mmCIF file with all atom_site columns, C-alpha atoms in Angstrom:
data_model
loop_
_atom_site.group_PDB
_atom_site.id
_atom_site.type_symbol
_atom_site.label_atom_id
_atom_site.label_alt_id
_atom_site.label_comp_id
_atom_site.label_asym_id
_atom_site.label_entity_id
_atom_site.label_seq_id
_atom_site.pdbx_PDB_ins_code
_atom_site.Cartn_x
_atom_site.Cartn_y
_atom_site.Cartn_z
_atom_site.occupancy
_atom_site.B_iso_or_equiv
_atom_site.pdbx_formal_charge
_atom_site.auth_seq_id
_atom_site.auth_comp_id
_atom_site.auth_asym_id
_atom_site.auth_atom_id
_atom_site.pdbx_PDB_model_num
ATOM 1   C CA . MET A 1 1   ? 0.000   0.000  0.000   1.00 49.00 ? 1   MET A CA 1
ATOM 2   C CA . LYS A 1 2   ? 1.386   3.384  -1.002  1.00 59.00 ? 2   LYS A CA 1
ATOM 3   C CA . LEU A 1 3   ? 1.389   6.218  1.490   1.00 63.00 ? 3   LEU A CA 1
ATOM 4   C CA . ILE A 1 4   ? 0.406   9.737  0.494   1.00 64.00 ? 4   ILE A CA 1
ATOM 5   C CA . SER A 1 5   ? 2.962   12.452 1.045   1.00 68.00 ? 5   SER A CA 1
ATOM 6   C CA . THR A 1 6   ? 2.065   14.927 3.772   1.00 66.00 ? 6   THR A CA 1
ATOM 7   C CA . SER A 1 7   ? 1.951   17.876 1.374   1.00 64.00 ? 7   SER A CA 1
ATOM 8   C CA . LYS A 1 8   ? -0.434  16.096 -1.012  1.00 64.00 ? 8   LYS A CA 1
ATOM 9   C CA . LEU A 1 9   ? -2.679  15.047 1.853   1.00 58.00 ? 9   LEU A CA 1
ATOM 10  C CA . ALA A 1 10  ? -2.758  18.622 3.194   1.00 59.00 ? 10  ALA A CA 1
ATOM 11  C CA . LEU A 1 11  ? -3.621  19.971 -0.266  1.00 61.00 ? 11  LEU A CA 1
ATOM 12  C CA . LEU A 1 12  ? -6.383  17.416 -0.718  1.00 60.00 ? 12  LEU A CA 1
ATOM 13  C CA . CYS A 1 13  ? -7.872  18.178 2.736   1.00 55.00 ? 13  CYS A CA 1
ATOM 14  C CA . THR A 1 14  ? -7.777  21.913 2.009   1.00 63.00 ? 14  THR A CA 1
ATOM 15  C CA . ALA A 1 15  ? -9.618  21.427 -1.299  1.00 56.00 ? 15  ALA A CA 1
ATOM 16  C CA . VAL A 1 16  ? -12.302 19.262 0.336   1.00 55.00 ? 16  VAL A CA 1
ATOM 17  C CA . CYS A 1 17  ? -12.831 21.753 3.184   1.00 49.00 ? 17  CYS A CA 1
ATOM 18  C CA . ALA A 1 18  ? -13.032 24.708 0.770   1.00 51.00 ? 18  ALA A CA 1
ATOM 19  C CA . THR A 1 19  ? -15.644 22.889 -1.317  1.00 54.00 ? 19  THR A CA 1
ATOM 20  C CA . MET A 1 20  ? -17.734 22.078 1.758   1.00 50.00 ? 20  MET A CA 1
ATOM 21  C CA . LEU A 1 21  ? -17.587 25.677 3.016   1.00 45.00 ? 21  LEU A CA 1
ATOM 22  C CA . ALA A 1 22  ? -18.609 27.016 -0.393  1.00 48.00 ? 22  ALA A CA 1
ATOM 23  C CA . PHE A 1 23  ? -21.904 25.151 -0.161  1.00 52.00 ? 23  PHE A CA 1
ATOM 24  C CA . THR A 1 24  ? -22.708 25.918 3.484   1.00 48.00 ? 24  THR A CA 1
ATOM 25  C CA . PRO A 1 25  ? -26.121 27.634 3.493   1.00 50.00 ? 25  PRO A CA 1
ATOM 26  C CA . ASN A 1 26  ? -26.307 31.146 4.879   1.00 61.00 ? 26  ASN A CA 1
ATOM 27  C CA . THR A 1 27  ? -28.804 31.877 7.616   1.00 77.00 ? 27  THR A CA 1
ATOM 28  C CA . LYS A 1 28  ? -31.070 34.894 7.151   1.00 93.00 ? 28  LYS A CA 1
ATOM 29  C CA . ALA A 1 29  ? -32.995 36.366 10.051  1.00 96.00 ? 29  ALA A CA 1
ATOM 30  C CA . LEU A 1 30  ? -36.463 37.692 9.260   1.00 97.00 ? 30  LEU A CA 1
ATOM 31  C CA . THR A 1 31  ? -37.887 40.397 11.504  1.00 97.00 ? 31  THR A CA 1
ATOM 32  C CA . ILE A 1 32  ? -41.253 42.056 11.946  1.00 95.00 ? 32  ILE A CA 1
ATOM 33  C CA . GLY A 1 33  ? -41.598 44.827 9.351   1.00 96.00 ? 33  GLY A CA 1
ATOM 34  C CA . ASP A 1 34  ? -38.453 43.928 7.369   1.00 97.00 ? 34  ASP A CA 1
ATOM 35  C CA . GLY A 1 35  ? -38.010 43.971 3.588   1.00 97.00 ? 35  GLY A CA 1
ATOM 36  C CA . GLN A 1 36  ? -39.438 40.435 3.248   1.00 98.00 ? 36  GLN A CA 1
ATOM 37  C CA . GLU A 1 37  ? -42.710 41.287 5.025   1.00 98.00 ? 37  GLU A CA 1
ATOM 38  C CA . LEU A 1 38  ? -45.811 40.797 2.892   1.00 98.00 ? 38  LEU A CA 1
ATOM 39  C CA . GLY A 1 39  ? -48.188 41.995 5.599   1.00 98.00 ? 39  GLY A CA 1
ATOM 40  C CA . PHE A 1 40  ? -49.883 41.515 8.934   1.00 98.00 ? 40  PHE A CA 1
ATOM 41  C CA . VAL A 1 41  ? -53.201 39.877 9.870   1.00 98.00 ? 41  VAL A CA 1
ATOM 42  C CA . ASP A 1 42  ? -54.923 41.058 13.034  1.00 96.00 ? 42  ASP A CA 1
ATOM 43  C CA . PHE A 1 43  ? -55.527 38.524 14.639  1.00 93.00 ? 43  PHE A CA 1
ATOM 44  C CA . GLY A 1 44  ? -55.439 35.523 12.326  1.00 94.00 ? 44  GLY A CA 1
ATOM 45  C CA . ILE A 1 45  ? -58.046 33.485 14.234  1.00 94.00 ? 45  ILE A CA 1
ATOM 46  C CA . PRO A 1 46  ? -59.259 30.877 13.410  1.00 95.00 ? 46  PRO A CA 1
ATOM 47  C CA . SER A 1 47  ? -55.875 29.586 12.366  1.00 93.00 ? 47  SER A CA 1
ATOM 48  C CA . GLY A 1 48  ? -56.301 26.270 10.566  1.00 95.00 ? 48  GLY A CA 1
ATOM 49  C CA . ASP A 1 49  ? -54.405 25.578 7.341   1.00 97.00 ? 49  ASP A CA 1
ATOM 50  C CA . SER A 1 50  ? -57.250 26.684 5.051   1.00 97.00 ? 50  SER A CA 1
ATOM 51  C CA . ASP A 1 51  ? -57.812 29.824 7.175   1.00 97.00 ? 51  ASP A CA 1
ATOM 52  C CA . ARG A 1 52  ? -54.121 30.710 6.913   1.00 98.00 ? 52  ARG A CA 1
ATOM 53  C CA . LEU A 1 53  ? -54.282 30.133 3.155   1.00 98.00 ? 53  LEU A CA 1
ATOM 54  C CA . THR A 1 54  ? -57.204 32.593 2.930   1.00 98.00 ? 54  THR A CA 1
ATOM 55  C CA . TYR A 1 55  ? -55.288 35.212 4.940   1.00 98.00 ? 55  TYR A CA 1
ATOM 56  C CA . VAL A 1 56  ? -52.117 34.928 2.839   1.00 98.00 ? 56  VAL A CA 1
ATOM 57  C CA . ASN A 1 57  ? -53.999 35.087 -0.476  1.00 98.00 ? 57  ASN A CA 1
ATOM 58  C CA . HIS A 1 58  ? -55.965 38.128 0.717   1.00 98.00 ? 58  HIS A CA 1
ATOM 59  C CA . LEU A 1 59  ? -52.677 39.946 1.426   1.00 98.00 ? 59  LEU A CA 1
ATOM 60  C CA . VAL A 1 60  ? -51.306 38.877 -1.979  1.00 98.00 ? 60  VAL A CA 1
ATOM 61  C CA . HIS A 1 61  ? -54.164 40.676 -3.758  1.00 97.00 ? 61  HIS A CA 1
ATOM 62  C CA . MET A 1 62  ? -54.046 43.884 -1.697  1.00 98.00 ? 62  MET A CA 1
ATOM 63  C CA . GLY A 1 63  ? -52.428 47.077 -2.949  1.00 98.00 ? 63  GLY A CA 1
ATOM 64  C CA . LEU A 1 64  ? -49.101 48.153 -1.456  1.00 98.00 ? 64  LEU A CA 1
ATOM 65  C CA . GLY A 1 65  ? -49.449 49.996 1.850   1.00 98.00 ? 65  GLY A CA 1
ATOM 66  C CA . THR A 1 66  ? -53.202 49.447 2.148   1.00 98.00 ? 66  THR A CA 1
ATOM 67  C CA . GLN A 1 67  ? -55.445 48.170 4.947   1.00 98.00 ? 67  GLN A CA 1
ATOM 68  C CA . ASP A 1 68  ? -58.618 46.126 4.639   1.00 97.00 ? 68  ASP A CA 1
ATOM 69  C CA . ASP A 1 69  ? -61.218 44.344 6.758   1.00 98.00 ? 69  ASP A CA 1
ATOM 70  C CA . ALA A 1 70  ? -62.433 40.988 5.445   1.00 97.00 ? 70  ALA A CA 1
ATOM 71  C CA . ASP A 1 71  ? -62.946 37.406 6.609   1.00 95.00 ? 71  ASP A CA 1
ATOM 72  C CA . GLY A 1 72  ? -63.351 38.709 10.181  1.00 95.00 ? 72  GLY A CA 1
ATOM 73  C CA . GLN A 1 73  ? -59.737 39.996 10.095  1.00 97.00 ? 73  GLN A CA 1
ATOM 74  C CA . HIS A 1 74  ? -57.951 43.323 9.767   1.00 97.00 ? 74  HIS A CA 1
ATOM 75  C CA . TYR A 1 75  ? -55.234 43.166 7.077   1.00 98.00 ? 75  TYR A CA 1
ATOM 76  C CA . THR A 1 76  ? -52.267 45.491 6.659   1.00 98.00 ? 76  THR A CA 1
ATOM 77  C CA . ARG A 1 77  ? -50.240 45.117 3.449   1.00 98.00 ? 77  ARG A CA 1
ATOM 78  C CA . SER A 1 78  ? -46.609 46.249 3.545   1.00 98.00 ? 78  SER A CA 1
ATOM 79  C CA . ASN A 1 79  ? -45.075 48.648 1.029   1.00 98.00 ? 79  ASN A CA 1
ATOM 80  C CA . ASN A 1 80  ? -42.639 45.953 -0.113  1.00 98.00 ? 80  ASN A CA 1
ATOM 81  C CA . ASP A 1 81  ? -43.027 45.343 -3.842  1.00 97.00 ? 81  ASP A CA 1
ATOM 82  C CA . PHE A 1 82  ? -42.272 41.766 -4.884  1.00 97.00 ? 82  PHE A CA 1
ATOM 83  C CA . GLY A 1 83  ? -43.736 42.147 -8.366  1.00 95.00 ? 83  GLY A CA 1
ATOM 84  C CA . SER A 1 84  ? -46.596 39.948 -9.500  1.00 95.00 ? 84  SER A CA 1
ATOM 85  C CA . LEU A 1 85  ? -47.270 37.389 -6.750  1.00 96.00 ? 85  LEU A CA 1
ATOM 86  C CA . PRO A 1 86  ? -48.853 33.960 -7.269  1.00 96.00 ? 86  PRO A CA 1
ATOM 87  C CA . ASN A 1 87  ? -51.563 32.569 -5.009  1.00 96.00 ? 87  ASN A CA 1
ATOM 88  C CA . ALA A 1 88  ? -50.508 30.254 -2.205  1.00 96.00 ? 88  ALA A CA 1
ATOM 89  C CA . VAL A 1 89  ? -51.844 26.685 -2.318  1.00 96.00 ? 89  VAL A CA 1
ATOM 90  C CA . LEU A 1 90  ? -52.500 24.037 0.338   1.00 94.00 ? 90  LEU A CA 1
ATOM 91  C CA . GLY A 1 91  ? -50.559 21.314 -1.485  1.00 92.00 ? 91  GLY A CA 1
ATOM 92  C CA . GLY A 1 92  ? -47.045 20.882 -0.111  1.00 91.00 ? 92  GLY A CA 1
ATOM 93  C CA . LEU A 1 93  ? -47.490 23.110 2.926   1.00 94.00 ? 93  LEU A CA 1
ATOM 94  C CA . VAL A 1 94  ? -45.306 22.587 5.989   1.00 96.00 ? 94  VAL A CA 1
ATOM 95  C CA . ASN A 1 95  ? -46.190 23.476 9.597   1.00 96.00 ? 95  ASN A CA 1
ATOM 96  C CA . GLY A 1 96  ? -43.822 23.969 12.514  1.00 96.00 ? 96  GLY A CA 1
ATOM 97  C CA . THR A 1 97  ? -43.160 25.740 15.786  1.00 96.00 ? 97  THR A CA 1
ATOM 98  C CA . SER A 1 98  ? -39.395 26.379 15.889  1.00 96.00 ? 98  SER A CA 1
ATOM 99  C CA . THR A 1 99  ? -37.756 29.698 15.050  1.00 97.00 ? 99  THR A CA 1
ATOM 100 C CA . SER A 1 100 ? -35.285 28.056 12.654  1.00 96.00 ? 100 SER A CA 1
ATOM 101 C CA . ILE A 1 101 ? -36.777 27.006 9.307   1.00 96.00 ? 101 ILE A CA 1
ATOM 102 C CA . ASN A 1 102 ? -35.106 25.236 6.374   1.00 95.00 ? 102 ASN A CA 1
ATOM 103 C CA . LEU A 1 103 ? -36.578 26.586 3.130   1.00 95.00 ? 103 LEU A CA 1
ATOM 104 C CA . GLY A 1 104 ? -34.577 24.304 0.867   1.00 90.00 ? 104 GLY A CA 1
ATOM 105 C CA . ALA A 1 105 ? -33.869 25.619 -2.641  1.00 85.00 ? 105 ALA A CA 1
ATOM 106 C CA . VAL A 1 106 ? -34.940 29.048 -3.920  1.00 83.00 ? 106 VAL A CA 1
ATOM 107 C CA . GLY A 1 107 ? -38.578 28.989 -4.996  1.00 84.00 ? 107 GLY A CA 1
ATOM 108 C CA . THR A 1 108 ? -39.551 25.847 -3.085  1.00 91.00 ? 108 THR A CA 1
ATOM 109 C CA . TYR A 1 109 ? -41.792 27.914 -0.797  1.00 96.00 ? 109 TYR A CA 1
ATOM 110 C CA . THR A 1 110 ? -43.315 31.309 -1.449  1.00 96.00 ? 110 THR A CA 1
ATOM 111 C CA . TYR A 1 111 ? -44.938 32.509 1.786   1.00 98.00 ? 111 TYR A CA 1
ATOM 112 C CA . LEU A 1 112 ? -44.336 32.071 5.505   1.00 98.00 ? 112 LEU A CA 1
ATOM 113 C CA . PHE A 1 113 ? -47.278 32.667 7.857   1.00 98.00 ? 113 PHE A CA 1
ATOM 114 C CA . ALA A 1 114 ? -46.298 32.988 11.541  1.00 98.00 ? 114 ALA A CA 1
ATOM 115 C CA . LYS A 1 115 ? -48.897 33.156 14.325  1.00 97.00 ? 115 LYS A CA 1
ATOM 116 C CA . TYR A 1 116 ? -47.977 34.883 17.568  1.00 97.00 ? 116 TYR A CA 1
ATOM 117 C CA . ASP A 1 117 ? -49.804 33.943 20.809  1.00 92.00 ? 117 ASP A CA 1
ATOM 118 C CA . GLY A 1 118 ? -53.373 33.234 19.862  1.00 76.00 ? 118 GLY A CA 1
ATOM 119 C CA . PRO A 1 119 ? -55.703 36.220 20.223  1.00 83.00 ? 119 PRO A CA 1
ATOM 120 C CA . ASN A 1 120 ? -53.150 38.519 21.839  1.00 89.00 ? 120 ASN A CA 1
ATOM 121 C CA . TYR A 1 121 ? -51.020 39.768 18.957  1.00 94.00 ? 121 TYR A CA 1
ATOM 122 C CA . GLY A 1 122 ? -51.621 38.569 15.409  1.00 96.00 ? 122 GLY A CA 1
ATOM 123 C CA . SER A 1 123 ? -49.982 36.953 12.420  1.00 97.00 ? 123 SER A CA 1
ATOM 124 C CA . GLU A 1 124 ? -47.009 38.036 10.352  1.00 98.00 ? 124 GLU A CA 1
ATOM 125 C CA . VAL A 1 125 ? -46.683 36.987 6.704   1.00 98.00 ? 125 VAL A CA 1
ATOM 126 C CA . TRP A 1 126 ? -43.357 37.075 4.860   1.00 98.00 ? 126 TRP A CA 1
ATOM 127 C CA . TYR A 1 127 ? -42.568 36.545 1.185   1.00 98.00 ? 127 TYR A CA 1
ATOM 128 C CA . VAL A 1 128 ? -39.820 33.872 1.068   1.00 97.00 ? 128 VAL A CA 1
ATOM 129 C CA . GLY A 1 129 ? -39.922 32.922 -2.622  1.00 95.00 ? 129 GLY A CA 1
ATOM 130 C CA . ASN A 1 130 ? -36.558 34.608 -3.205  1.00 94.00 ? 130 ASN A CA 1
ATOM 131 C CA . LEU A 1 131 ? -34.854 32.970 -0.202  1.00 95.00 ? 131 LEU A CA 1
ATOM 132 C CA . SER A 1 132 ? -33.230 29.589 0.310   1.00 93.00 ? 132 SER A CA 1
ATOM 133 C CA . GLY A 1 133 ? -31.497 27.627 3.020   1.00 94.00 ? 133 GLY A CA 1
ATOM 134 C CA . VAL A 1 134 ? -32.100 28.193 6.711   1.00 96.00 ? 134 VAL A CA 1
ATOM 135 C CA . ILE A 1 135 ? -33.947 31.273 7.972   1.00 97.00 ? 135 ILE A CA 1
ATOM 136 C CA . THR A 1 136 ? -34.867 32.338 11.484  1.00 97.00 ? 136 THR A CA 1
ATOM 137 C CA . ILE A 1 137 ? -37.964 34.176 12.617  1.00 98.00 ? 137 ILE A CA 1
ATOM 138 C CA . PRO A 1 138 ? -38.584 36.058 15.866  1.00 97.00 ? 138 PRO A CA 1
ATOM 139 C CA . ALA A 1 139 ? -39.506 33.988 18.914  1.00 97.00 ? 139 ALA A CA 1
ATOM 140 C CA . THR A 1 140 ? -41.711 36.867 20.098  1.00 97.00 ? 140 THR A CA 1
ATOM 141 C CA . ALA A 1 141 ? -43.651 39.703 18.503  1.00 96.00 ? 141 ALA A CA 1
ATOM 142 C CA . GLY A 1 142 ? -45.314 42.485 20.448  1.00 92.00 ? 142 GLY A CA 1
ATOM 143 C CA . GLY A 1 143 ? -44.235 40.695 23.619  1.00 94.00 ? 143 GLY A CA 1
ATOM 144 C CA . TYR A 1 144 ? -46.072 37.483 22.676  1.00 96.00 ? 144 TYR A CA 1
ATOM 145 C CA . GLY A 1 145 ? -44.566 34.102 21.798  1.00 96.00 ? 145 GLY A CA 1
ATOM 146 C CA . LEU A 1 146 ? -44.615 32.247 18.505  1.00 97.00 ? 146 LEU A CA 1
ATOM 147 C CA . SER A 1 147 ? -47.536 29.790 18.381  1.00 95.00 ? 147 SER A CA 1
ATOM 148 C CA . GLY A 1 148 ? -46.569 28.206 15.075  1.00 96.00 ? 148 GLY A CA 1
ATOM 149 C CA . TRP A 1 149 ? -45.923 28.796 11.402  1.00 97.00 ? 149 TRP A CA 1
ATOM 150 C CA . THR A 1 150 ? -46.910 27.513 7.951   1.00 97.00 ? 150 THR A CA 1
ATOM 151 C CA . LEU A 1 151 ? -44.868 27.537 4.747   1.00 97.00 ? 151 LEU A CA 1
ATOM 152 C CA . PHE A 1 152 ? -46.920 27.802 1.556   1.00 97.00 ? 152 PHE A CA 1
ATOM 153 C CA . GLY A 1 153 ? -45.826 27.131 -1.999  1.00 91.00 ? 153 GLY A CA 1
ATOM 154 C CA . THR A 1 154 ? -47.503 27.831 -5.303  1.00 82.00 ? 154 THR A CA 1
ATOM 155 C CA . GLY A 1 155 ? -47.860 24.226 -6.400  1.00 62.00 ? 155 GLY A CA 1
ATOM 156 C CA . GLY A 1 156 ? -45.294 21.702 -7.578  1.00 47.00 ? 156 GLY A CA 1
ATOM 157 C CA . ASN A 1 157 ? -43.421 21.738 -4.263  1.00 38.00 ? 157 ASN A CA 1
ATOM 158 C CA . GLY A 1 158 ? -41.126 18.973 -3.215  1.00 41.00 ? 158 GLY A CA 1
ATOM 159 C CA . VAL A 1 159 ? -39.480 18.382 -6.619  1.00 41.00 ? 159 VAL A CA 1
ATOM 160 C CA . PRO A 1 160 ? -35.770 19.195 -6.522  1.00 43.00 ? 160 PRO A CA 1
ATOM 161 C CA . ASP A 1 161 ? -34.214 21.316 -9.235  1.00 43.00 ? 161 ASP A CA 1
ATOM 162 C CA . GLY A 1 162 ? -32.654 18.910 -11.735 1.00 46.00 ? 162 GLY A CA 1
ATOM 163 C CA . GLY A 1 163 ? -29.852 21.368 -12.584 1.00 49.00 ? 163 GLY A CA 1
ATOM 164 C CA . THR A 1 164 ? -28.734 21.628 -8.973  1.00 50.00 ? 164 THR A CA 1
ATOM 165 C CA . THR A 1 165 ? -28.800 17.862 -8.533  1.00 53.00 ? 165 THR A CA 1
ATOM 166 C CA . ALA A 1 166 ? -26.755 17.318 -11.695 1.00 56.00 ? 166 ALA A CA 1
ATOM 167 C CA . MET A 1 167 ? -24.248 19.981 -10.629 1.00 56.00 ? 167 MET A CA 1
ATOM 168 C CA . LEU A 1 168 ? -23.757 18.423 -7.199  1.00 58.00 ? 168 LEU A CA 1
ATOM 169 C CA . LEU A 1 169 ? -23.368 14.957 -8.718  1.00 57.00 ? 169 LEU A CA 1
ATOM 170 C CA . GLY A 1 170 ? -20.793 16.284 -11.185 1.00 65.00 ? 170 GLY A CA 1
ATOM 171 C CA . MET A 1 171 ? -18.859 17.958 -8.368  1.00 67.00 ? 171 MET A CA 1
ATOM 172 C CA . ALA A 1 172 ? -18.841 14.737 -6.382  1.00 67.00 ? 172 ALA A CA 1
ATOM 173 C CA . PHE A 1 173 ? -17.417 12.810 -9.338  1.00 68.00 ? 173 PHE A CA 1
ATOM 174 C CA . GLY A 1 174 ? -14.857 15.559 -9.934  1.00 70.00 ? 174 GLY A CA 1
ATOM 175 C CA . ALA A 1 175 ? -13.741 15.418 -6.289  1.00 68.00 ? 175 ALA A CA 1
ATOM 176 C CA . LEU A 1 176 ? -13.429 11.630 -6.492  1.00 67.00 ? 176 LEU A CA 1
ATOM 177 C CA . GLY A 1 177 ? -11.347 11.971 -9.653  1.00 71.00 ? 177 GLY A CA 1
ATOM 178 C CA . MET A 1 178 ? -9.031  14.481 -7.972  1.00 69.00 ? 178 MET A CA 1
ATOM 179 C CA . ALA A 1 179 ? -8.692  12.278 -4.910  1.00 67.00 ? 179 ALA A CA 1
ATOM 180 C CA . ARG A 1 180 ? -7.856  9.287  -7.103  1.00 70.00 ? 180 ARG A CA 1
ATOM 181 C CA . ARG A 1 181 ? -5.199  11.259 -8.951  1.00 71.00 ? 181 ARG A CA 1
ATOM 182 C CA . PHE A 1 182 ? -3.588  12.404 -5.689  1.00 66.00 ? 182 PHE A CA 1
ATOM 183 C CA . LEU A 1 183 ? -3.719  8.960  -4.151  1.00 69.00 ? 183 LEU A CA 1
ATOM 184 C CA . LYS A 1 184 ? -2.308  7.294  -7.277  1.00 67.00 ? 184 LYS A CA 1
ATOM 185 C CA . SER A 1 185 ? 0.973   9.279  -7.425  1.00 61.00 ? 185 SER A CA 1
#
């Protein structure tokens, strides 16, 4: 069995570590009223999945910076312009209660609905269609704790991007080829 020289092993380890760091997802923290905010629903009760869907889609169709009363709720739409927004759908939704959320690839989910402490505060809605990886949301809003959240897509969720998969597979084969070359000499 041949042994690898120390310098070649160090170079190989450096290349592997650099590749891993290049693909480490960045964490983005969302806050109440930030540039990703779609709007606010006062109070967002009842709060079942179909109710949350109704609230998000109502905000989607509101004009920038407007307020409205409908569905027994008071809606406030932010001034953030995300262009033409698609409707949220129930298919592929994800519910949770933690403040750290993995969005996956860009475009997998479009909206994040977060409910804060039942009838005491309300519900924040963020546009997340342009984000990927891990995000964090506030544990409290208005002094009240997070009750839970729902991620909504626009249909077709859960299918990975074929280009990304092919790229990662190609990189893995390339790394194996480099390792083989270093180990061979």
